[in-house]
Amino acid sequence: MKTTMKTLALTGTLALVLTACGEGGGDGGAEDGAGELAGSGSGDSCVIEAPVPVGAALSLTGAAASYGESQKKGLELAAEKLKEKEGVTYELTIEDDGTDPRQGITVFEQFAEDKSVILGPTLSNGAFQAQPIAQEAGVPVVAISNTAAGITEQGDYIFRVSLTEAQVIPQTVEVAKEEYGLEKVVVMYSNDDAFTESGYDVFASALEEQGVEVLDTLTFSKADTDFRALLTEAKGAQPDAIVVSGLIEAAIPLVTQARELGIEVPIIGGNGFNNPKLMSDAGEAAEGVVVGAAWNSASEGELNTAFLADFEEKFGSKPDQFAAQAYTGLTVIDAAVRAGCSGEREAIKENLSGVQDLETVLGTLSINADRDSEHPAVVQVIEGGAFTPLN
Amino acid sequence: MQQLLNGLFLGSIYALFAIGFTLVFGILDRLNLAHPAVFAAAAFVGIELVAVGGLSIWVALPLVAVFGAVLGLVIERVAFRPLKGRPDAHFAGLIGSIGLGGMFIALLLWRYGPDTRRFPVDAFPSTTFEVAGARVTLLQVAILVISVLLMLGLTWLVARSRLGRAMRAVAENPRAATVLGLDVDRVTATTFALSSALGAVAGALFAMNVNSAQLGMGSAIELKGLAVIIVGGMGSLPGALVGGLILGLAEVFAVQYLASSWRDVVAFGLLFLLLVVRPQGLFGSKRVREV
């Protein structure tokens, strides 16, 4: 017993001393780091001695693993490309959050200690849980795939390069209206899911603004798989198009059954429809489905074609939107770092706000006053089993 | 017209699900709540057979039925037989089967992950007919035909065959059946196997019909299946078919004339109404059981 107490006391003291040393060392390190992370020159001629530490919390395992994997590739490619540009290098650390918000918090806590900026996490869900930690520690965060409302409202250190539904949907409606001469539509949405319900709200207000008449609004449940009764109802109204806010699980049976019932008009979907599974699993039925996206692989911008080629060369597969957005995330960080020629947290935060008209693979991108990004969306239609730009 | 057909086909799926459900319930007086898990498992296995195994759907379906039958034997052996001597055997079996169903779903999750899966696009010919301005797929017709055939076949089996007589004897009085020299356990197991084979076929057809198979697909239809059993009259096979069709039509017309969110209100409202007017269900007979 006595020995135990003694050991305990000793360990305690030792821990205290160590912590003190750690803190002292940490402080010193931060000061040194400040010296190294603040460079000289500006923009393209900026030179920063030490590599800028960047952390990325991605879902490499768990339900969102396929998205996280894409993002990882996008980031690795971006880091490699940025290394070719002289002056600034990035030390990229990628950690797995296991698609688990609690693990995301742990990863953010680690990053808060020594990273200059954090990318991720993959899902909005996890972002809401983890971001307050970064905000508290004063580390800027760049969200690269979150589309939920309220992400950047969590604090002034939170930025986002992914477009929200509220940004993509009005553009989708506008382009589709122009292309198909839409006058009257039927709207369908699942009213028991927060994401699709907010998608519906945006659709409804966009349709109203554009002067498209809504003949009928039909609701379903996110677990529904038989839509024939609803679709027969929709068909009876003779709309120019059917507008749907639903997840991919509902989208596939819905689209298949619509074509089966002889509904040939375009089906306009929200972000839930923006998934290659729609073509592979609904087959022919997916033809004529219109969906807005933040990025299109067929975009012929110079940066995008280079990105496509580089990606395919490095990984032997084609990138998706997640890879493109992750790639852009690091590009935007690089722009902010070079603008102030500093890899320090405060400077990056300051200069992220100032990113304007930056050329990226997603198009010309600006960060607005809400710390959300603005860039043109791509409205796509499925033709011949592939997404093709409509605008 | 289209809505009438929609209701008919939706109802035939409910019926197919409920026929298996009601077989165990009507004959053995046991409620097997692992039935929805069999429904989901069969859909996933069916998809695997067709998508990975490259089998034609007409080979895969009988295999799925066999798979279902095996699951039925497992359910009987694990969840029901060990508990059968207990005074609360009905309730214990009910809970046991819920537990076993949960384990099946967990195994599916481990094997297939949480994603929705589908039959390959060309698994079933996508022929469509035009009937009085309404559209009908070959698949829907097939499902309706299969439901009616299975219902007729089972009715015959229960009413006429040797096995059916044994089943009814067991239903009437298990102890007397034993005295008469019937192997009660074997009859019980066979009934479970038949029931689950039907549930399995229903699951695979359902997944094809809506182009989607999810882990929770069984629980989504479970309550409807129970409603169908009650509407049709507990244990009545023609009742399950008619009950299924009524429920399908009620849902579809609720969507047509009210709103989509009203369909469950209407469907289950109808169920409650029927229970008040005719407590034994449409085809059920009043049963007096002596203790």
XYZ file of C-alpha atoms in Angstrom:
682
model
C 0.000 0.000 0.000
C 2.715 2.355 1.034
C 4.678 1.537 -2.033
C 1.689 2.181 -4.206
C 1.172 5.593 -2.686
C 4.822 6.397 -3.139
C 4.761 5.291 -6.757
C 1.647 7.293 -7.318
C 3.148 10.407 -5.820
C 6.321 9.942 -7.811
C 4.473 9.369 -11.031
C 2.317 12.394 -10.315
C 5.298 14.635 -9.744
C 7.044 13.259 -12.762
C 3.966 13.872 -14.875
C 3.781 17.428 -13.589
C 7.403 18.100 -14.367
C 7.031 16.544 -17.769
C 3.912 18.574 -18.515
C 5.703 21.701 -17.480
C 8.625 20.814 -19.710
C 6.251 19.907 -22.490
C 4.514 23.232 -22.216
C 7.753 25.108 -22.005
C 9.088 23.220 -24.982
C 5.810 23.701 -26.788
C 5.902 27.419 -26.260
C 9.450 27.597 -27.417
C 8.531 25.480 -30.405
C 5.625 27.712 -31.259
C 7.885 30.753 -31.108
C 10.480 29.113 -33.230
C 7.697 27.895 -35.467
C 6.362 31.400 -35.745
C 9.741 32.470 -36.985
C 9.896 29.661 -39.506
C 6.277 29.819 -40.577
C 6.367 33.510 -41.340
C 8.141 33.820 -44.646
C 9.382 36.571 -46.853
C 8.148 37.791 -50.180
C 4.556 37.549 -51.336
C 2.339 35.521 -53.599
C 4.293 33.374 -56.034
C 7.632 34.617 -54.700
C 6.726 33.820 -51.093
C 9.289 31.656 -49.331
C 8.540 29.943 -46.036
C 11.378 27.969 -44.434
C 9.471 25.326 -42.497
C 6.795 23.146 -44.039
C 3.310 24.305 -43.123
C 1.609 21.573 -41.061
C -1.842 20.716 -42.428
C -4.154 18.159 -40.841
C -7.024 16.407 -42.604
C -9.713 14.465 -40.728
C -11.307 12.130 -43.265
C -13.632 9.148 -43.066
C -11.274 6.457 -44.347
C -13.267 3.658 -42.720
C -16.927 3.312 -41.842
C -20.020 4.281 -43.788
C -18.505 7.284 -45.583
C -15.213 5.526 -46.396
C -15.668 5.737 -50.165
C -15.934 9.528 -49.966
C -12.989 9.802 -47.593
C -10.820 7.660 -49.842
C -11.493 9.990 -52.781
C -10.718 13.023 -50.672
C -7.445 11.498 -49.519
C -6.343 11.009 -53.101
C -7.365 14.546 -54.003
C -5.327 15.951 -51.120
C -2.262 13.842 -51.831
C -2.276 14.943 -55.431
C -2.690 18.586 -54.409
C 0.190 18.368 -51.921
C 2.390 16.865 -54.617
C 1.459 19.526 -57.155
C 2.016 22.343 -54.651
C 5.471 20.986 -53.905
C 6.397 21.638 -57.529
C 5.635 25.319 -56.951
C 8.707 26.687 -55.198
C 8.776 28.457 -51.868
C 6.133 26.804 -49.721
C 5.739 23.148 -48.798
C 2.962 21.463 -46.889
C 3.333 18.677 -44.400
C 0.062 16.827 -44.801
C -1.181 14.550 -42.005
C -4.311 12.541 -42.790
C -6.172 10.903 -39.911
C -9.198 8.622 -40.046
C -12.350 9.632 -38.177
C -13.989 6.262 -38.863
C -17.210 8.086 -39.901
C -17.694 8.509 -36.178
C -18.211 12.035 -34.792
C -16.543 11.071 -31.510
C -13.418 9.881 -33.263
C -13.549 13.077 -35.321
C -13.389 15.079 -32.104
C -10.295 13.147 -30.994
C -8.586 13.783 -34.317
C -9.409 17.486 -34.128
C -8.005 17.634 -30.602
C -4.716 16.177 -31.851
C -4.599 18.590 -34.764
C -5.404 21.558 -32.523
C -2.028 21.070 -30.864
C 0.305 21.692 -33.757
C -1.422 22.084 -37.116
C -1.786 25.424 -38.866
C -5.020 24.520 -40.599
C -7.440 21.570 -40.658
C -9.361 20.092 -43.588
C -12.539 18.041 -43.150
C -14.219 16.149 -41.627
C -15.968 14.280 -44.418
C -19.562 14.441 -43.178
C -21.503 17.499 -42.021
C -22.662 15.438 -39.102
C -19.118 14.997 -37.809
C -18.233 18.583 -38.693
C -20.845 19.988 -36.338
C -19.311 17.960 -33.489
C -15.625 18.559 -34.186
C -15.475 22.141 -35.430
C -16.084 23.822 -32.056
C -12.767 22.311 -30.897
C -10.881 24.031 -33.701
C -12.798 27.249 -33.147
C -11.853 27.189 -29.468
C -8.185 26.496 -30.215
C -8.093 29.124 -32.948
C -7.200 26.781 -35.822
C -8.776 27.590 -39.172
C -10.878 24.785 -40.674
C -11.636 24.346 -44.371
C -14.655 22.126 -45.008
C -14.314 20.286 -48.307
C -17.480 18.220 -48.606
C -20.049 19.537 -46.164
C -23.238 20.903 -47.681
C -25.441 21.322 -44.619
C -26.622 24.776 -43.617
C -24.943 26.242 -40.542
C -21.474 24.733 -40.991
C -19.672 28.064 -41.218
C -21.984 29.681 -38.657
C -20.142 27.705 -35.988
C -17.384 30.267 -35.772
C -15.135 32.699 -37.599
C -12.386 30.095 -38.044
C -14.637 27.846 -40.113
C -14.479 28.105 -43.922
C -15.983 25.987 -46.666
C -15.133 25.324 -50.316
C -18.032 22.947 -51.035
C -21.178 24.537 -52.401
C -24.331 24.177 -50.337
C -27.648 22.878 -51.651
C -28.949 26.420 -51.279
C -26.348 27.512 -53.850
C -26.616 24.628 -56.310
C -30.389 24.126 -56.517
C -31.433 27.603 -57.712
C -28.865 27.345 -60.511
C -30.175 23.884 -61.406
C -33.745 25.153 -61.615
C -32.682 28.153 -63.674
C -30.761 26.139 -66.234
C -33.405 23.420 -66.478
C -36.130 25.992 -66.918
C -34.233 27.598 -69.757
C -33.318 24.308 -71.393
C -36.690 22.570 -71.187
C -38.990 25.583 -71.090
C -40.447 24.474 -67.776
C -43.770 26.064 -66.891
C -45.352 23.594 -64.521
C -43.822 20.858 -62.396
C -44.752 18.346 -59.718
C -42.527 18.341 -56.630
C -41.819 15.209 -54.588
C -39.732 14.960 -51.432
C -39.220 12.786 -48.389
C -40.527 14.756 -45.446
C -38.901 12.714 -42.693
C -35.272 13.586 -43.380
C -33.663 16.897 -42.477
C -31.380 16.969 -45.513
C -34.068 16.282 -48.130
C -36.551 18.548 -46.396
C -34.129 21.487 -46.537
C -33.488 20.556 -50.169
C -37.209 20.779 -50.768
C -37.391 24.227 -49.173
C -34.704 25.505 -51.521
C -36.423 23.923 -54.528
C -39.764 25.440 -53.555
C -38.408 28.965 -53.218
C -36.275 28.654 -56.375
C -39.288 27.482 -58.387
C -41.335 30.371 -57.055
C -38.632 32.905 -57.847
C -38.287 31.584 -61.389
C -42.043 31.666 -61.886
C -42.481 27.919 -62.387
C -45.908 26.703 -61.348
C -46.026 23.819 -58.848
C -48.994 21.636 -59.789
C -48.731 19.352 -56.799
C -46.380 18.596 -53.917
C -46.182 14.941 -52.918
C -44.363 13.614 -49.884
C -42.891 10.214 -49.160
C -40.827 8.596 -46.445
C -37.078 8.073 -46.812
C -37.617 4.330 -46.238
C -40.199 4.066 -49.040
C -39.374 1.962 -52.050
C -42.702 1.712 -53.888
C -43.541 5.043 -55.493
C -46.026 3.868 -58.093
C -49.105 5.405 -56.493
C -47.386 8.766 -56.084
C -45.929 8.696 -59.568
C -49.285 7.850 -61.123
C -50.648 10.866 -59.298
C -47.786 13.004 -60.601
C -48.204 11.718 -64.134
C -51.901 12.606 -64.057
C -51.019 16.247 -63.441
C -49.094 16.299 -66.758
C -46.069 18.298 -65.576
C -43.161 19.484 -67.731
C -40.791 17.905 -65.226
C -40.773 16.172 -61.868
C -38.641 17.782 -59.180
C -37.413 15.446 -56.440
C -35.561 16.006 -53.197
C -34.586 12.552 -51.983
C -31.599 10.425 -51.033
C -29.987 8.064 -53.523
C -31.687 5.050 -51.862
C -35.077 6.488 -52.817
C -33.904 8.049 -56.074
C -33.118 4.767 -57.809
C -36.464 3.001 -57.293
C -38.285 6.272 -57.916
C -36.607 6.897 -61.252
C -36.970 3.263 -62.343
C -40.674 3.178 -61.542
C -41.334 6.555 -63.135
C -39.988 5.350 -66.493
C -41.874 2.087 -66.074
C -45.109 4.047 -65.716
C -44.302 5.919 -68.898
C -43.202 9.220 -67.375
C -40.787 10.568 -69.971
C -40.343 14.159 -68.751
C -37.063 15.194 -67.139
C -36.649 14.354 -63.450
C -34.749 17.076 -61.621
C -33.005 15.922 -58.466
C -31.195 17.477 -55.535
C -27.691 16.588 -54.377
C -28.865 13.122 -53.327
C -29.121 12.297 -57.039
C -25.539 13.349 -57.718
C -24.192 9.815 -57.584
C -22.850 7.525 -60.318
C -24.895 4.725 -58.715
C -27.930 6.260 -60.342
C -26.647 5.230 -63.777
C -25.259 1.871 -62.748
C -28.330 0.757 -60.791
C -31.229 2.404 -62.606
C -29.727 1.784 -66.048
C -31.738 3.199 -68.958
C -34.262 4.701 -66.561
C -31.700 7.251 -65.372
C -31.537 8.899 -68.793
C -32.843 12.451 -68.678
C -32.282 12.956 -64.973
C -31.044 16.488 -64.283
C -28.877 17.266 -61.277
C -26.707 20.171 -60.190
C -23.201 19.628 -58.920
C -20.232 21.568 -57.678
C -17.937 19.945 -60.202
C -18.224 18.158 -63.503
C -15.600 15.831 -64.864
C -16.408 16.949 -68.411
C -15.647 20.607 -67.676
C -13.014 21.746 -70.140
C -11.267 24.347 -68.033
C -7.492 24.209 -68.338
C -6.959 23.473 -64.642
C -9.586 20.768 -64.686
C -8.184 18.901 -67.679
C -4.754 18.952 -66.056
C -6.261 17.715 -62.785
C -8.021 14.856 -64.580
C -4.845 13.782 -66.342
C -2.660 14.035 -63.222
C -5.148 12.156 -61.126
C -5.511 9.337 -63.601
C -1.754 9.074 -63.971
C -1.168 8.916 -60.209
C -4.046 6.663 -59.172
C -5.097 4.894 -62.351
C -8.724 5.870 -61.853
C -10.948 8.851 -62.525
C -11.507 11.458 -59.811
C -14.976 12.292 -58.493
C -16.416 15.465 -57.006
C -14.998 14.640 -53.577
C -11.476 14.404 -54.937
C -11.906 17.641 -56.880
C -13.215 19.500 -53.845
C -10.440 18.172 -51.611
C -7.864 19.196 -54.222
C -9.438 22.644 -54.303
C -9.391 22.846 -50.509
C -5.613 22.653 -50.399
C -5.326 25.009 -53.387
C -7.378 27.607 -51.528
C -5.230 27.177 -48.411
C -2.117 27.657 -50.529
C -3.565 30.864 -51.953
C -4.254 32.139 -48.429
C -0.794 31.169 -47.159
C 0.935 32.849 -50.067
C -1.239 35.962 -49.864
C 0.175 36.742 -46.426
C 3.312 34.696 -46.937
C 2.695 33.101 -43.582
C 1.800 29.621 -42.418
C 0.537 30.810 -39.059
C -2.995 30.171 -37.939
C -4.097 33.781 -37.590
C -2.615 34.807 -40.910
C -4.227 31.880 -42.724
C -7.585 32.696 -41.148
C -7.216 36.351 -42.164
C -6.227 35.588 -45.737
C -8.781 32.831 -46.342
C -11.410 35.549 -45.956
C -9.683 37.488 -48.706
C -9.682 34.776 -51.384
C -11.302 36.305 -54.452
C -11.628 35.089 -58.049
C -9.193 32.255 -57.547
C -8.909 29.895 -60.507
C -9.506 26.328 -59.298
C -10.590 22.998 -60.773
C -14.112 23.861 -59.601
C -14.058 27.114 -61.564
C -13.469 30.693 -60.417
C -13.875 30.639 -56.672
C -14.364 33.366 -54.057
C -14.882 33.155 -50.319
C -17.828 35.327 -49.307
C -18.575 37.241 -46.131
C -20.165 34.137 -44.578
C -16.885 32.228 -45.180
C -18.710 30.040 -47.692
C -17.320 29.701 -51.177
C -19.024 30.890 -54.312
C -18.383 29.418 -57.713
C -20.609 28.413 -60.625
C -22.422 25.094 -60.271
C -22.547 22.647 -63.141
C -25.981 21.496 -64.161
C -25.779 18.021 -65.620
C -28.129 15.688 -67.399
C -27.647 11.943 -67.682
C -27.132 11.054 -71.316
C -25.836 7.779 -72.622
C -25.139 6.618 -69.077
C -22.961 9.583 -68.107
C -23.347 13.015 -66.560
C -23.101 15.628 -69.305
C -23.145 19.382 -68.691
C -26.410 21.069 -69.603
C -25.125 24.640 -69.363
C -57.093 2.368 -63.712
C -53.374 2.731 -63.149
C -53.962 3.281 -59.445
C -56.192 0.206 -59.292
C -53.378 -1.869 -60.768
C -50.786 -0.210 -58.536
C -52.870 -1.202 -55.530
C -53.366 -4.713 -56.818
C -49.645 -5.294 -57.317
C -48.615 -3.645 -54.071
C -51.230 -5.769 -52.352
C -49.972 -8.963 -53.942
C -46.568 -8.347 -52.356
C -48.169 -7.809 -48.968
C -50.132 -10.997 -49.543
C -47.065 -13.016 -50.504
C -45.307 -11.849 -47.371
C -48.362 -12.526 -45.205
C -49.112 -16.001 -46.572
C -45.915 -17.351 -45.076
C -46.417 -15.383 -41.921
C -49.958 -16.663 -41.440
C -49.080 -20.283 -42.127
C -47.054 -20.612 -38.963
C -49.470 -18.428 -37.112
C -52.614 -20.221 -38.210
C -51.372 -23.759 -37.873
C -48.940 -23.624 -35.015
C -50.404 -20.611 -33.280
C -46.932 -19.112 -33.100
C -45.976 -15.646 -34.251
C -42.588 -15.857 -35.962
C -41.124 -12.362 -35.887
C -37.915 -13.514 -37.551
C -39.990 -13.692 -40.753
C -39.116 -10.079 -41.770
C -35.409 -10.883 -41.380
C -35.815 -13.889 -43.686
C -37.518 -11.555 -46.163
C -34.488 -9.219 -46.185
C -31.866 -11.978 -46.089
C -33.447 -13.708 -49.085
C -33.365 -10.517 -51.123
C -29.640 -10.068 -50.461
C -28.834 -13.694 -51.144
C -30.935 -13.603 -54.313
C -29.037 -10.549 -55.518
C -25.740 -12.249 -54.781
C -26.771 -15.360 -56.703
C -27.742 -13.334 -59.756
C -25.153 -10.539 -59.638
C -22.094 -12.485 -58.499
C -23.088 -16.067 -59.263
C -24.351 -15.104 -62.707
C -27.433 -17.303 -62.351
C -30.661 -16.678 -64.204
C -33.459 -15.403 -62.026
C -35.426 -18.597 -62.668
C -32.629 -20.665 -61.156
C -31.992 -18.200 -58.376
C -35.586 -18.032 -57.151
C -35.901 -21.737 -56.266
C -32.485 -21.544 -54.595
C -33.707 -18.582 -52.588
C -36.730 -20.646 -51.552
C -34.403 -23.436 -50.389
C -32.307 -20.902 -48.513
C -35.488 -19.606 -46.858
C -36.529 -23.127 -45.911
C -33.180 -23.712 -44.228
C -33.537 -20.468 -42.308
C -37.032 -21.602 -41.291
C -35.581 -24.819 -39.865
C -32.978 -22.823 -37.982
C -35.606 -20.479 -36.582
C -37.752 -23.369 -35.410
C -34.839 -25.217 -33.859
C -33.226 -22.220 -32.172
C -36.035 -19.853 -31.258
C -39.084 -22.060 -30.798
C -38.296 -25.692 -30.031
C -36.220 -25.185 -26.866
C -39.024 -23.075 -25.420
C -41.974 -25.181 -26.420
C -42.509 -26.904 -23.087
C -42.808 -23.668 -21.167
C -46.198 -22.466 -19.989
C -45.544 -19.135 -21.732
C -44.225 -20.780 -24.894
C -46.113 -18.403 -27.198
C -44.653 -15.293 -25.705
C -41.195 -16.812 -25.247
C -41.141 -17.896 -28.908
C -42.224 -14.433 -29.984
C -39.367 -12.777 -28.148
C -36.940 -15.534 -29.148
C -37.779 -14.972 -32.816
C -37.327 -11.197 -32.515
C -33.877 -11.866 -31.084
C -32.970 -14.330 -33.786
C -34.261 -11.955 -36.477
C -32.004 -9.252 -35.044
C -29.056 -11.624 -35.249
C -29.825 -12.415 -38.889
C -29.868 -8.705 -39.694
C -26.574 -8.207 -37.864
C -25.035 -11.020 -39.908
C -26.327 -9.411 -43.100
C -24.790 -6.117 -42.041
C -21.483 -7.827 -41.439
C -21.634 -9.653 -44.772
C -23.063 -6.960 -47.044
C -22.583 -3.638 -45.234
C -25.259 -1.000 -44.776
C -25.657 -0.041 -48.438
C -28.751 -0.588 -50.498
C -28.272 -3.351 -53.061
C -30.048 -4.196 -56.261
C -30.533 -6.895 -58.807
C -28.586 -6.217 -62.002
C -30.533 -4.039 -64.423
C -31.236 -6.904 -66.821
C -32.044 -9.596 -64.232
C -35.681 -9.691 -65.258
C -37.035 -8.817 -68.723
C -38.286 -5.254 -68.542
C -41.320 -5.934 -70.699
C -44.173 -3.500 -70.173
C -47.785 -3.979 -71.240
C -50.379 -1.334 -71.854
C -53.752 -2.231 -70.324
C -56.566 0.276 -70.810
C -54.128 3.154 -70.713
C -52.333 1.810 -67.663
C -48.876 0.317 -67.587
C -48.035 -3.064 -66.181
C -44.678 -4.781 -66.076
C -44.177 -8.453 -66.682
C -42.613 -8.668 -63.247
C -45.749 -7.358 -61.569
C -47.894 -9.870 -63.399
C -45.478 -12.607 -62.398
C -45.684 -11.584 -58.758
C -49.467 -11.612 -58.817
C -49.547 -15.008 -60.494
C -46.972 -16.435 -58.092
C -48.955 -15.132 -55.099
C -52.212 -16.658 -56.308
C -50.578 -19.962 -57.244
C -48.783 -20.280 -53.931
C -51.978 -19.427 -52.083
C -53.950 -22.064 -54.014
C -51.198 -24.649 -53.656
C -50.918 -24.090 -49.936
C -54.648 -24.179 -49.402
C -54.743 -27.505 -51.181
C -51.766 -28.738 -49.204
C -53.320 -27.865 -45.884
C -56.798 -29.125 -46.765
C -56.046 -32.293 -48.700
C -52.535 -33.642 -48.326
C -51.195 -35.984 -45.708
C -48.868 -33.278 -44.446
C -51.779 -30.868 -44.242
C -53.796 -33.315 -42.200
C -50.863 -33.750 -39.865
C -50.514 -29.986 -39.606
C -54.145 -29.596 -38.698
C -53.947 -32.383 -36.191
C -50.987 -30.653 -34.534
C -52.863 -27.389 -34.605
C -55.875 -28.960 -32.935
C -54.052 -30.684 -30.121
C -50.321 -31.426 -30.131
C -50.576 -33.969 -27.366
C -53.312 -35.941 -29.075
C -51.308 -35.789 -32.286
C -48.366 -37.363 -30.497
C -50.596 -40.094 -29.147
C -51.818 -40.742 -32.691
C -48.223 -41.391 -33.643
C -47.465 -38.092 -35.411
C -43.993 -36.645 -35.151
C -45.069 -33.223 -33.919
C -41.584 -31.729 -34.026
C -41.158 -32.765 -37.615
C -44.504 -31.361 -38.710
C -43.707 -28.124 -36.885
C -40.304 -27.868 -38.529
C -41.785 -28.533 -41.971
C -44.345 -25.796 -41.460
C -41.609 -23.354 -40.503
C -39.560 -24.341 -43.530
C -42.525 -23.825 -45.865
C -43.400 -20.523 -44.277
C -39.874 -19.142 -44.519
C -39.446 -20.389 -48.077
C -42.487 -18.293 -49.008
C -41.154 -15.302 -47.114
C -37.846 -15.688 -48.922
C -39.432 -15.741 -52.376
C -41.493 -12.717 -51.385
C -38.337 -10.881 -50.334
C -36.492 -11.538 -53.579
C -39.505 -10.565 -55.700
C -40.083 -7.451 -53.631
C -36.476 -6.331 -54.090
C -36.840 -6.805 -57.830
C -40.175 -5.044 -57.976
C -38.949 -1.852 -56.334
C -35.332 -2.135 -57.523
C -33.973 -1.848 -54.017
C -32.994 -4.158 -51.162
C -32.254 -2.756 -47.728
C -31.530 -4.336 -44.366
C -34.675 -2.758 -42.953
C -36.966 -3.796 -45.788
C -38.522 -6.546 -43.691
C -39.383 -4.358 -40.753
C -40.936 -1.825 -43.123
C -43.408 -4.444 -44.293
C -43.760 -6.379 -41.029
C -46.586 -4.342 -39.566
C -48.449 -4.414 -42.868
C -48.071 -8.196 -42.933
C -49.564 -8.469 -39.460
C -52.410 -6.185 -40.490
C -53.047 -8.369 -43.528
C -53.211 -11.471 -41.350
C -55.728 -9.839 -39.066
C -57.849 -8.398 -41.875
C -57.896 -11.723 -43.658
C -58.588 -13.739 -40.559
C -55.806 -15.330 -38.582
C -54.416 -18.350 -40.285
C -56.640 -18.113 -43.343
C -54.630 -18.410 -46.557
C -57.250 -16.939 -48.938
C -57.733 -14.311 -46.243
C -54.068 -13.350 -46.489
C -54.384 -12.859 -50.231
C -57.574 -10.825 -50.044
C -56.344 -8.919 -47.003
C -53.148 -8.035 -48.824
C -55.014 -6.749 -51.844
C -57.380 -4.698 -49.687
C -54.501 -3.105 -47.822
C -52.641 -2.345 -51.070
C -55.699 -0.741 -52.629
C -56.491 1.227 -49.486
C -52.995 2.711 -49.490
C -52.999 3.612 -53.139
C -56.405 5.246 -53.043
C -55.461 7.143 -49.908
C -52.617 8.644 -51.923
C -54.945 9.384 -54.820
C -57.789 10.999 -52.927
C -56.164 12.304 -49.763
C -52.432 12.814 -49.441
C -49.466 10.485 -49.339
C -48.886 10.999 -45.650
C -52.400 9.713 -45.028
C -51.902 6.266 -46.422
C -50.958 4.566 -43.184
C -53.747 6.375 -41.385
C -56.249 5.033 -43.906
C -54.782 1.538 -44.110
C -54.644 1.010 -40.385
C -57.901 2.913 -39.800
C -59.523 0.339 -42.031
C -57.927 -2.394 -39.960
C -59.331 -1.013 -36.716
C -62.755 -0.562 -38.260
C -62.767 -4.126 -39.466
C -61.737 -5.422 -36.081
C -64.717 -3.701 -34.524
C -67.178 -4.986 -37.122
C -65.757 -8.447 -37.633
C -63.222 -9.351 -34.970
C -62.377 -12.699 -36.515
C -61.306 -11.082 -39.809
C -62.815 -11.537 -43.235
C -62.175 -15.226 -43.675
C -61.524 -16.254 -40.119
C -63.775 -18.464 -38.116
C -64.394 -18.004 -34.453
C -62.145 -20.402 -32.658
C -62.900 -21.825 -29.301
C -59.914 -23.453 -27.772
C -60.228 -25.510 -24.700
C -57.489 -25.397 -22.205
